Amino acid sequence: MRKLLFLLIAILFIFRPCQATDHNEEDLLSLLSLTTESATPAKLTAMFGQPLKIEEGRKRTKWFYENGAVKMVIWWNKKSALLEKFSFMSEDKGKGVFDNSMSYKLKSGTTDIEQAFKLLGTPKDMILKEFTQEMHYAYQNNVLRLFFRDRKLVDYCLY
């Protein structure tokens, strides 16, 4: 859970709806060191403002944010008040052609989500849950899919 929140906060910090600040990778990496306790609903509201839409369910509350081409959804567990799931989607046009030398730097079982983020940059979309994380990067003719379990790369494919 803690690992999931680190990445969530980093992505959310990039796309603040209330500020048009461009953050570099060093800022993102420093945000990955935040603890799970710091990702409370009050803290995220202070960082990003009120969500555009809130949906209340019996077990979960969903917060929706949108900033131009970026859409985020945050699921909160009502019982524990902890972050349960995070979804991020960008309508990015793509990053050009995939560089095959990147695949040699991605190693299943050893590459963690932070290293992949440093190597590849901000993904087109991602879904982060407590134990599994998935990131997609759009390239000119392909999509790179990275699948993580407990923040360690399990597998990746280019399709």
PDB file of N, CA and C in Angstrom, residues 9-108:
ATOM      1  N   ILE A   9       1.287   9.906  -5.417  1.00  0.00           N
ATOM      2  CA  ILE A   9       1.577  11.293  -5.054  1.00  0.00           C
ATOM      3  C   ILE A   9       2.489  11.942  -6.096  1.00  0.00           C
ATOM      4  N   ALA A  10       3.435  11.166  -6.608  1.00  0.00           N
ATOM      5  CA  ALA A  10       4.333  11.708  -7.626  1.00  0.00           C
ATOM      6  C   ALA A  10       3.567  12.106  -8.882  1.00  0.00           C
ATOM      7  N   ILE A  11       2.690  11.242  -9.346  1.00  0.00           N
ATOM      8  CA  ILE A  11       1.917  11.535 -10.550  1.00  0.00           C
ATOM      9  C   ILE A  11       0.958  12.693 -10.312  1.00  0.00           C
ATOM     10  N   LEU A  12       0.307  12.687  -9.174  1.00  0.00           N
ATOM     11  CA  LEU A  12      -0.627  13.763  -8.869  1.00  0.00           C
ATOM     12  C   LEU A  12       0.087  15.104  -8.758  1.00  0.00           C
ATOM     13  N   PHE A  13       1.294  15.095  -8.269  1.00  0.00           N
ATOM     14  CA  PHE A  13       2.053  16.333  -8.118  1.00  0.00           C
ATOM     15  C   PHE A  13       2.395  16.937  -9.478  1.00  0.00           C
ATOM     16  N   ILE A  14       2.589  16.091 -10.473  1.00  0.00           N
ATOM     17  CA  ILE A  14       2.904  16.567 -11.825  1.00  0.00           C
ATOM     18  C   ILE A  14       1.731  17.332 -12.420  1.00  0.00           C
ATOM     19  N   PHE A  15       0.541  16.808 -12.232  1.00  0.00           N
ATOM     20  CA  PHE A  15      -0.633  17.344 -12.906  1.00  0.00           C
ATOM     21  C   PHE A  15      -1.592  18.000 -11.929  1.00  0.00           C
ATOM     22  N   ARG A  16      -1.155  19.008 -11.241  1.00  0.00           N
ATOM     23  CA  ARG A  16      -2.018  19.748 -10.318  1.00  0.00           C
ATOM     24  C   ARG A  16      -3.019  20.574 -11.106  1.00  0.00           C
ATOM     25  N   PRO A  17      -4.293  20.463 -10.806  1.00  0.00           N
ATOM     26  CA  PRO A  17      -5.265  21.269 -11.532  1.00  0.00           C
ATOM     27  C   PRO A  17      -5.209  22.738 -11.152  1.00  0.00           C
ATOM     28  N   CYS A  18      -4.641  23.075 -10.011  1.00  0.00           N
ATOM     29  CA  CYS A  18      -4.675  24.454  -9.570  1.00  0.00           C
ATOM     30  C   CYS A  18      -3.403  25.223  -9.926  1.00  0.00           C
ATOM     31  N   GLN A  19      -2.368  24.544 -10.387  1.00  0.00           N
ATOM     32  CA  GLN A  19      -1.136  25.228 -10.732  1.00  0.00           C
ATOM     33  C   GLN A  19      -0.622  24.722 -12.072  1.00  0.00           C
ATOM     34  N   ALA A  20       0.008  25.587 -12.814  1.00  0.00           N
ATOM     35  CA  ALA A  20       0.605  25.213 -14.086  1.00  0.00           C
ATOM     36  C   ALA A  20       2.118  25.182 -13.937  1.00  0.00           C
ATOM     37  N   THR A  21       2.602  24.367 -13.037  1.00  0.00           N
ATOM     38  CA  THR A  21       4.022  24.275 -12.764  1.00  0.00           C
ATOM     39  C   THR A  21       4.577  23.054 -13.452  1.00  0.00           C
ATOM     40  N   ASP A  22       5.731  23.188 -14.067  1.00  0.00           N
ATOM     41  CA  ASP A  22       6.385  22.063 -14.705  1.00  0.00           C
ATOM     42  C   ASP A  22       7.424  21.505 -13.743  1.00  0.00           C
ATOM     43  N   HIS A  23       7.265  20.239 -13.375  1.00  0.00           N
ATOM     44  CA  HIS A  23       8.175  19.622 -12.425  1.00  0.00           C
ATOM     45  C   HIS A  23       9.144  18.721 -13.172  1.00  0.00           C
ATOM     46  N   ASN A  24      10.401  18.726 -12.726  1.00  0.00           N
ATOM     47  CA  ASN A  24      11.367  17.848 -13.354  1.00  0.00           C
ATOM     48  C   ASN A  24      11.385  16.506 -12.650  1.00  0.00           C
ATOM     49  N   GLU A  25      12.197  15.564 -13.162  1.00  0.00           N
ATOM     50  CA  GLU A  25      12.225  14.217 -12.616  1.00  0.00           C
ATOM     51  C   GLU A  25      12.740  14.184 -11.186  1.00  0.00           C
ATOM     52  N   GLU A  26      13.628  15.083 -10.830  1.00  0.00           N
ATOM     53  CA  GLU A  26      14.142  15.113  -9.457  1.00  0.00           C
ATOM     54  C   GLU A  26      13.017  15.400  -8.465  1.00  0.00           C
ATOM     55  N   ASP A  27      12.102  16.298  -8.831  1.00  0.00           N
ATOM     56  CA  ASP A  27      10.953  16.574  -7.972  1.00  0.00           C
ATOM     57  C   ASP A  27      10.089  15.328  -7.801  1.00  0.00           C
ATOM     58  N   LEU A  28       9.897  14.601  -8.898  1.00  0.00           N
ATOM     59  CA  LEU A  28       9.078  13.399  -8.837  1.00  0.00           C
ATOM     60  C   LEU A  28       9.710  12.331  -7.953  1.00  0.00           C
ATOM     61  N   LEU A  29      11.003  12.161  -8.093  1.00  0.00           N
ATOM     62  CA  LEU A  29      11.683  11.143  -7.289  1.00  0.00           C
ATOM     63  C   LEU A  29      11.674  11.495  -5.812  1.00  0.00           C
ATOM     64  N   SER A  30      11.752  12.773  -5.498  1.00  0.00           N
ATOM     65  CA  SER A  30      11.687  13.152  -4.083  1.00  0.00           C
ATOM     66  C   SER A  30      10.298  12.893  -3.510  1.00  0.00           C
ATOM     67  N   LEU A  31       9.261  13.012  -4.335  1.00  0.00           N
ATOM     68  CA  LEU A  31       7.904  12.720  -3.872  1.00  0.00           C
ATOM     69  C   LEU A  31       7.670  11.229  -3.641  1.00  0.00           C
ATOM     70  N   LEU A  32       8.429  10.387  -4.309  1.00  0.00           N
ATOM     71  CA  LEU A  32       8.272   8.951  -4.126  1.00  0.00           C
ATOM     72  C   LEU A  32       8.695   8.494  -2.736  1.00  0.00           C
ATOM     73  N   SER A  33       9.414   9.336  -2.013  1.00  0.00           N
ATOM     74  CA  SER A  33       9.867   8.965  -0.674  1.00  0.00           C
ATOM     75  C   SER A  33       8.844   9.294   0.414  1.00  0.00           C
ATOM     76  N   LEU A  34       7.701   9.839   0.058  1.00  0.00           N
ATOM     77  CA  LEU A  34       6.661  10.148   1.045  1.00  0.00           C
ATOM     78  C   LEU A  34       6.064   8.877   1.626  1.00  0.00           C
ATOM     79  N   THR A  35       5.581   8.949   2.839  1.00  0.00           N
ATOM     80  CA  THR A  35       4.980   7.782   3.490  1.00  0.00           C
ATOM     81  C   THR A  35       3.504   7.666   3.137  1.00  0.00           C
ATOM     82  N   THR A  36       2.941   6.491   3.373  1.00  0.00           N
ATOM     83  CA  THR A  36       1.523   6.274   3.073  1.00  0.00           C
ATOM     84  C   THR A  36       0.622   7.116   3.951  1.00  0.00           C
ATOM     85  N   GLU A  37       1.057   7.389   5.164  1.00  0.00           N
ATOM     86  CA  GLU A  37       0.247   8.192   6.064  1.00  0.00           C
ATOM     87  C   GLU A  37       0.068   9.612   5.540  1.00  0.00           C
ATOM     88  N   SER A  38       0.978  10.059   4.714  1.00  0.00           N
ATOM     89  CA  SER A  38       0.878  11.422   4.193  1.00  0.00           C
ATOM     90  C   SER A  38      -0.134  11.532   3.050  1.00  0.00           C
ATOM     91  N   ALA A  39      -0.583  10.411   2.510  1.00  0.00           N
ATOM     92  CA  ALA A  39      -1.555  10.433   1.413  1.00  0.00           C
ATOM     93  C   ALA A  39      -2.968  10.285   1.946  1.00  0.00           C
ATOM     94  N   THR A  40      -3.358  11.161   2.795  1.00  0.00           N
ATOM     95  CA  THR A  40      -4.711  11.159   3.339  1.00  0.00           C
ATOM     96  C   THR A  40      -5.612  12.010   2.440  1.00  0.00           C
ATOM     97  N   PRO A  41      -6.921  11.833   2.545  1.00  0.00           N
ATOM     98  CA  PRO A  41      -7.816  12.682   1.756  1.00  0.00           C
ATOM     99  C   PRO A  41      -7.590  14.176   2.006  1.00  0.00           C
ATOM    100  N   ALA A  42      -7.342  14.549   3.240  1.00  0.00           N
ATOM    101  CA  ALA A  42      -7.119  15.967   3.543  1.00  0.00           C
ATOM    102  C   ALA A  42      -5.850  16.482   2.867  1.00  0.00           C
ATOM    103  N   LYS A  43      -4.815  15.681   2.865  1.00  0.00           N
ATOM    104  CA  LYS A  43      -3.541  16.084   2.253  1.00  0.00           C
ATOM    105  C   LYS A  43      -3.698  16.237   0.736  1.00  0.00           C
ATOM    106  N   LEU A  44      -4.364  15.285   0.100  1.00  0.00           N
ATOM    107  CA  LEU A  44      -4.543  15.380  -1.349  1.00  0.00           C
ATOM    108  C   LEU A  44      -5.456  16.532  -1.736  1.00  0.00           C
ATOM    109  N   THR A  45      -6.447  16.805  -0.919  1.00  0.00           N
ATOM    110  CA  THR A  45      -7.308  17.958  -1.180  1.00  0.00           C
ATOM    111  C   THR A  45      -6.522  19.253  -1.051  1.00  0.00           C
ATOM    112  N   ALA A  46      -5.624  19.309  -0.082  1.00  0.00           N
ATOM    113  CA  ALA A  46      -4.790  20.500   0.080  1.00  0.00           C
ATOM    114  C   ALA A  46      -3.845  20.674  -1.105  1.00  0.00           C
ATOM    115  N   MET A  47      -3.342  19.565  -1.644  1.00  0.00           N
ATOM    116  CA  MET A  47      -2.406  19.633  -2.771  1.00  0.00           C
ATOM    117  C   MET A  47      -3.092  19.961  -4.093  1.00  0.00           C
ATOM    118  N   PHE A  48      -4.243  19.344  -4.345  1.00  0.00           N
ATOM    119  CA  PHE A  48      -4.853  19.421  -5.666  1.00  0.00           C
ATOM    120  C   PHE A  48      -6.208  20.099  -5.700  1.00  0.00           C
ATOM    121  N   GLY A  49      -6.681  20.516  -4.582  1.00  0.00           N
ATOM    122  CA  GLY A  49      -7.987  21.144  -4.541  1.00  0.00           C
ATOM    123  C   GLY A  49      -9.090  20.107  -4.479  1.00  0.00           C
ATOM    124  N   GLN A  50     -10.300  20.583  -4.539  1.00  0.00           N
ATOM    125  CA  GLN A  50     -11.445  19.685  -4.489  1.00  0.00           C
ATOM    126  C   GLN A  50     -11.567  18.918  -5.810  1.00  0.00           C
ATOM    127  N   PRO A  51     -11.938  17.658  -5.745  1.00  0.00           N
ATOM    128  CA  PRO A  51     -12.153  16.895  -6.981  1.00  0.00           C
ATOM    129  C   PRO A  51     -13.312  17.472  -7.782  1.00  0.00           C
ATOM    130  N   LEU A  52     -13.284  17.269  -9.085  1.00  0.00           N
ATOM    131  CA  LEU A  52     -14.381  17.735  -9.930  1.00  0.00           C
ATOM    132  C   LEU A  52     -15.677  16.995  -9.610  1.00  0.00           C
ATOM    133  N   LYS A  53     -15.524  15.722  -9.248  1.00  0.00           N
ATOM    134  CA  LYS A  53     -16.696  14.901  -8.996  1.00  0.00           C
ATOM    135  C   LYS A  53     -16.330  13.881  -7.916  1.00  0.00           C
ATOM    136  N   ILE A  54     -17.280  13.586  -7.038  1.00  0.00           N
ATOM    137  CA  ILE A  54     -17.100  12.572  -6.004  1.00  0.00           C
ATOM    138  C   ILE A  54     -18.284  11.618  -6.077  1.00  0.00           C
ATOM    139  N   GLU A  55     -17.969  10.324  -6.165  1.00  0.00           N
ATOM    140  CA  GLU A  55     -19.014   9.303  -6.169  1.00  0.00           C
ATOM    141  C   GLU A  55     -18.899   8.495  -4.887  1.00  0.00           C
ATOM    142  N   GLU A  56     -19.988   8.416  -4.159  1.00  0.00           N
ATOM    143  CA  GLU A  56     -20.028   7.659  -2.907  1.00  0.00           C
ATOM    144  C   GLU A  56     -20.657   6.299  -3.160  1.00  0.00           C
ATOM    145  N   GLY A  57     -19.981   5.257  -2.706  1.00  0.00           N
ATOM    146  CA  GLY A  57     -20.526   3.904  -2.752  1.00  0.00           C
ATOM    147  C   GLY A  57     -20.606   3.358  -1.343  1.00  0.00           C
ATOM    148  N   ARG A  58     -21.013   2.104  -1.233  1.00  0.00           N
ATOM    149  CA  ARG A  58     -21.101   1.507   0.106  1.00  0.00           C
ATOM    150  C   ARG A  58     -19.721   1.283   0.708  1.00  0.00           C
ATOM    151  N   LYS A  59     -18.768   0.827  -0.112  1.00  0.00           N
ATOM    152  CA  LYS A  59     -17.443   0.496   0.408  1.00  0.00           C
ATOM    153  C   LYS A  59     -16.368   1.498  -0.003  1.00  0.00           C
ATOM    154  N   ARG A  60     -16.599   2.226  -1.082  1.00  0.00           N
ATOM    155  CA  ARG A  60     -15.573   3.100  -1.627  1.00  0.00           C
ATOM    156  C   ARG A  60     -16.120   4.474  -1.974  1.00  0.00           C
ATOM    157  N   THR A  61     -15.185   5.413  -1.988  1.00  0.00           N
ATOM    158  CA  THR A  61     -15.464   6.746  -2.485  1.00  0.00           C
ATOM    159  C   THR A  61     -14.495   7.004  -3.629  1.00  0.00           C
ATOM    160  N   LYS A  62     -15.010   7.491  -4.756  1.00  0.00           N
ATOM    161  CA  LYS A  62     -14.158   7.796  -5.913  1.00  0.00           C
ATOM    162  C   LYS A  62     -14.052   9.297  -6.088  1.00  0.00           C
ATOM    163  N   TRP A  63     -12.827   9.757  -6.254  1.00  0.00           N
ATOM    164  CA  TRP A  63     -12.569  11.163  -6.554  1.00  0.00           C
ATOM    165  C   TRP A  63     -12.099  11.261  -7.993  1.00  0.00           C
ATOM    166  N   PHE A  64     -12.661  12.206  -8.743  1.00  0.00           N
ATOM    167  CA  PHE A  64     -12.305  12.409 -10.140  1.00  0.00           C
ATOM    168  C   PHE A  64     -11.631  13.765 -10.302  1.00  0.00           C
ATOM    169  N   TYR A  65     -10.482  13.756 -10.958  1.00  0.00           N
ATOM    170  CA  TYR A  65      -9.766  14.983 -11.287  1.00  0.00           C
ATOM    171  C   TYR A  65      -9.549  15.019 -12.795  1.00  0.00           C
ATOM    172  N   GLU A  66      -9.526  16.214 -13.349  1.00  0.00           N
ATOM    173  CA  GLU A  66      -9.239  16.371 -14.765  1.00  0.00           C
ATOM    174  C   GLU A  66      -8.496  17.681 -14.957  1.00  0.00           C
ATOM    175  N   ASN A  67      -7.422  17.607 -15.715  1.00  0.00           N
ATOM    176  CA  ASN A  67      -6.631  18.793 -16.019  1.00  0.00           C
ATOM    177  C   ASN A  67      -6.222  18.709 -17.478  1.00  0.00           C
ATOM    178  N   GLY A  68      -7.009  19.290 -18.348  1.00  0.00           N
ATOM    179  CA  GLY A  68      -6.717  19.228 -19.775  1.00  0.00           C
ATOM    180  C   GLY A  68      -6.817  17.798 -20.276  1.00  0.00           C
ATOM    181  N   ALA A  69      -5.690  17.266 -20.773  1.00  0.00           N
ATOM    182  CA  ALA A  69      -5.653  15.919 -21.330  1.00  0.00           C
ATOM    183  C   ALA A  69      -5.390  14.852 -20.275  1.00  0.00           C
ATOM    184  N   VAL A  70      -5.282  15.230 -19.027  1.00  0.00           N
ATOM    185  CA  VAL A  70      -4.962  14.293 -17.945  1.00  0.00           C
ATOM    186  C   VAL A  70      -6.205  14.045 -17.087  1.00  0.00           C
ATOM    187  N   LYS A  71      -6.502  12.760 -16.864  1.00  0.00           N
ATOM    188  CA  LYS A  71      -7.632  12.379 -16.028  1.00  0.00           C
ATOM    189  C   LYS A  71      -7.133  11.435 -14.950  1.00  0.00           C
ATOM    190  N   MET A  72      -7.581  11.668 -13.721  1.00  0.00           N
ATOM    191  CA  MET A  72      -7.188  10.826 -12.599  1.00  0.00           C
ATOM    192  C   MET A  72      -8.419  10.419 -11.815  1.00  0.00           C
ATOM    193  N   VAL A  73      -8.388   9.194 -11.305  1.00  0.00           N
ATOM    194  CA  VAL A  73      -9.440   8.704 -10.428  1.00  0.00           C
ATOM    195  C   VAL A  73      -8.754   8.088  -9.220  1.00  0.00           C
ATOM    196  N   ILE A  74      -9.229   8.445  -8.045  1.00  0.00           N
ATOM    197  CA  ILE A  74      -8.671   7.932  -6.797  1.00  0.00           C
ATOM    198  C   ILE A  74      -9.789   7.226  -6.043  1.00  0.00           C
ATOM    199  N   TRP A  75      -9.545   5.982  -5.649  1.00  0.00           N
ATOM    200  CA  TRP A  75     -10.494   5.208  -4.876  1.00  0.00           C
ATOM    201  C   TRP A  75     -10.040   5.196  -3.419  1.00  0.00           C
ATOM    202  N   TRP A  76     -10.918   5.604  -2.516  1.00  0.00           N
ATOM    203  CA  TRP A  76     -10.649   5.582  -1.082  1.00  0.00           C
ATOM    204  C   TRP A  76     -11.504   4.506  -0.438  1.00  0.00           C
ATOM    205  N   ASN A  77     -10.931   3.753   0.467  1.00  0.00           N
ATOM    206  CA  ASN A  77     -11.672   2.767   1.236  1.00  0.00           C
ATOM    207  C   ASN A  77     -12.392   3.502   2.353  1.00  0.00           C
ATOM    208  N   LYS A  78     -13.700   3.351   2.430  1.00  0.00           N
ATOM    209  CA  LYS A  78     -14.470   4.083   3.439  1.00  0.00           C
ATOM    210  C   LYS A  78     -14.181   3.600   4.857  1.00  0.00           C
ATOM    211  N   LYS A  79     -13.921   2.315   5.008  1.00  0.00           N
ATOM    212  CA  LYS A  79     -13.708   1.762   6.345  1.00  0.00           C
ATOM    213  C   LYS A  79     -12.377   2.217   6.942  1.00  0.00           C
ATOM    214  N   SER A  80     -11.311   2.138   6.150  1.00  0.00           N
ATOM    215  CA  SER A  80      -9.982   2.484   6.659  1.00  0.00           C
ATOM    216  C   SER A  80      -9.565   3.909   6.318  1.00  0.00           C
ATOM    217  N   ALA A  81     -10.256   4.561   5.403  1.00  0.00           N
ATOM    218  CA  ALA A  81      -9.923   5.904   4.909  1.00  0.00           C
ATOM    219  C   ALA A  81      -8.557   5.941   4.245  1.00  0.00           C
ATOM    220  N   LEU A  82      -8.116   4.799   3.719  1.00  0.00           N
ATOM    221  CA  LEU A  82      -6.835   4.718   3.018  1.00  0.00           C
ATOM    222  C   LEU A  82      -7.065   4.626   1.516  1.00  0.00           C
ATOM    223  N   LEU A  83      -6.047   5.027   0.784  1.00  0.00           N
ATOM    224  CA  LEU A  83      -6.090   4.932  -0.666  1.00  0.00           C
ATOM    225  C   LEU A  83      -6.131   3.465  -1.061  1.00  0.00           C
ATOM    226  N   GLU A  84      -7.046   3.125  -1.962  1.00  0.00           N
ATOM    227  CA  GLU A  84      -7.205   1.745  -2.389  1.00  0.00           C
ATOM    228  C   GLU A  84      -6.671   1.528  -3.801  1.00  0.00           C
ATOM    229  N   LYS A  85      -6.914   2.491  -4.680  1.00  0.00           N
ATOM    230  CA  LYS A  85      -6.534   2.340  -6.077  1.00  0.00           C
ATOM    231  C   LYS A  85      -6.387   3.721  -6.685  1.00  0.00           C
ATOM    232  N   PHE A  86      -5.515   3.803  -7.681  1.00  0.00           N
ATOM    233  CA  PHE A  86      -5.293   5.063  -8.368  1.00  0.00           C
ATOM    234  C   PHE A  86      -5.212   4.787  -9.856  1.00  0.00           C
ATOM    235  N   SER A  87      -5.879   5.590 -10.637  1.00  0.00           N
ATOM    236  CA  SER A  87      -5.860   5.461 -12.087  1.00  0.00           C
ATOM    237  C   SER A  87      -5.477   6.808 -12.689  1.00  0.00           C
ATOM    238  N   PHE A  88      -4.595   6.764 -13.657  1.00  0.00           N
ATOM    239  CA  PHE A  88      -4.084   7.963 -14.312  1.00  0.00           C
ATOM    240  C   PHE A  88      -4.142   7.726 -15.806  1.00  0.00           C
ATOM    241  N   MET A  89      -4.636   8.705 -16.572  1.00  0.00           N
ATOM    242  CA  MET A  89      -4.694   8.572 -18.015  1.00  0.00           C
ATOM    243  C   MET A  89      -4.375   9.914 -18.661  1.00  0.00           C
ATOM    244  N   SER A  90      -3.521   9.865 -19.656  1.00  0.00           N
ATOM    245  CA  SER A  90      -3.148  11.056 -20.397  1.00  0.00           C
ATOM    246  C   SER A  90      -3.439  10.825 -21.865  1.00  0.00           C
ATOM    247  N   GLU A  91      -3.927  11.831 -22.533  1.00  0.00           N
ATOM    248  CA  GLU A  91      -4.205  11.720 -23.963  1.00  0.00           C
ATOM    249  C   GLU A  91      -2.985  12.135 -24.776  1.00  0.00           C
ATOM    250  N   ASP A  92      -1.834  11.715 -24.325  1.00  0.00           N
ATOM    251  CA  ASP A  92      -0.570  12.003 -24.983  1.00  0.00           C
ATOM    252  C   ASP A  92      -0.549  11.355 -26.362  1.00  0.00           C
ATOM    253  N   LYS A  93       0.029  12.038 -27.333  1.00  0.00           N
ATOM    254  CA  LYS A  93       0.074  11.544 -28.701  1.00  0.00           C
ATOM    255  C   LYS A  93       1.093  10.425 -28.904  1.00  0.00           C
ATOM    256  N   GLY A  94       2.037  10.240 -27.991  1.00  0.00           N
ATOM    257  CA  GLY A  94       3.067   9.218 -28.148  1.00  0.00           C
ATOM    258  C   GLY A  94       4.442   9.840 -28.049  1.00  0.00           C
ATOM    259  N   LYS A  95       5.441   8.979 -27.911  1.00  0.00           N
ATOM    260  CA  LYS A  95       6.799   9.442 -27.664  1.00  0.00           C
ATOM    261  C   LYS A  95       7.740   9.200 -28.830  1.00  0.00           C
ATOM    262  N   GLY A  96       7.242   8.932 -29.997  1.00  0.00           N
ATOM    263  CA  GLY A  96       8.128   8.622 -31.111  1.00  0.00           C
ATOM    264  C   GLY A  96       8.297   7.119 -31.225  1.00  0.00           C
ATOM    265  N   VAL A  97       9.433   6.700 -31.750  1.00  0.00           N
ATOM    266  CA  VAL A  97       9.701   5.284 -31.973  1.00  0.00           C
ATOM    267  C   VAL A  97      10.370   4.702 -30.734  1.00  0.00           C
ATOM    268  N   PHE A  98       9.982   3.482 -30.354  1.00  0.00           N
ATOM    269  CA  PHE A  98      10.559   2.828 -29.189  1.00  0.00           C
ATOM    270  C   PHE A  98      12.022   2.487 -29.460  1.00  0.00           C
ATOM    271  N   ASP A  99      12.878   2.812 -28.515  1.00  0.00           N
ATOM    272  CA  ASP A  99      14.305   2.515 -28.605  1.00  0.00           C
ATOM    273  C   ASP A  99      14.535   1.118 -28.021  1.00  0.00           C
ATOM    274  N   ASN A 100      14.955   0.178 -28.858  1.00  0.00           N
ATOM    275  CA  ASN A 100      15.141  -1.198 -28.414  1.00  0.00           C
ATOM    276  C   ASN A 100      16.202  -1.343 -27.330  1.00  0.00           C
ATOM    277  N   SER A 101      17.109  -0.394 -27.222  1.00  0.00           N
ATOM    278  CA  SER A 101      18.118  -0.480 -26.166  1.00  0.00           C
ATOM    279  C   SER A 101      17.493  -0.327 -24.777  1.00  0.00           C
ATOM    280  N   MET A 102      16.300   0.268 -24.703  1.00  0.00           N
ATOM    281  CA  MET A 102      15.605   0.403 -23.429  1.00  0.00           C
ATOM    282  C   MET A 102      15.225  -0.962 -22.867  1.00  0.00           C
ATOM    283  N   SER A 103      14.893  -1.900 -23.738  1.00  0.00           N
ATOM    284  CA  SER A 103      14.459  -3.212 -23.256  1.00  0.00           C
ATOM    285  C   SER A 103      15.574  -3.947 -22.519  1.00  0.00           C
ATOM    286  N   TYR A 104      16.820  -3.647 -22.819  1.00  0.00           N
ATOM    287  CA  TYR A 104      17.937  -4.277 -22.111  1.00  0.00           C
ATOM    288  C   TYR A 104      18.089  -3.722 -20.700  1.00  0.00           C
ATOM    289  N   LYS A 105      17.568  -2.551 -20.458  1.00  0.00           N
ATOM    290  CA  LYS A 105      17.668  -1.940 -19.135  1.00  0.00           C
ATOM    291  C   LYS A 105      16.521  -2.357 -18.215  1.00  0.00           C
ATOM    292  N   LEU A 106      15.474  -2.926 -18.787  1.00  0.00           N
ATOM    293  CA  LEU A 106      14.336  -3.406 -18.000  1.00  0.00           C
ATOM    294  C   LEU A 106      14.556  -4.869 -17.660  1.00  0.00           C
ATOM    295  N   LYS A 107      14.737  -5.187 -16.403  1.00  0.00           N
ATOM    296  CA  LYS A 107      15.026  -6.558 -15.982  1.00  0.00           C
ATOM    297  C   LYS A 107      13.937  -7.038 -15.022  1.00  0.00           C
ATOM    298  N   SER A 108      13.259  -8.088 -15.401  1.00  0.00           N
ATOM    299  CA  SER A 108      12.212  -8.660 -14.556  1.00  0.00           C
ATOM    300  C   SER A 108      12.807  -9.119 -13.231  1.00  0.00           C
TER     301      SER A 108
END
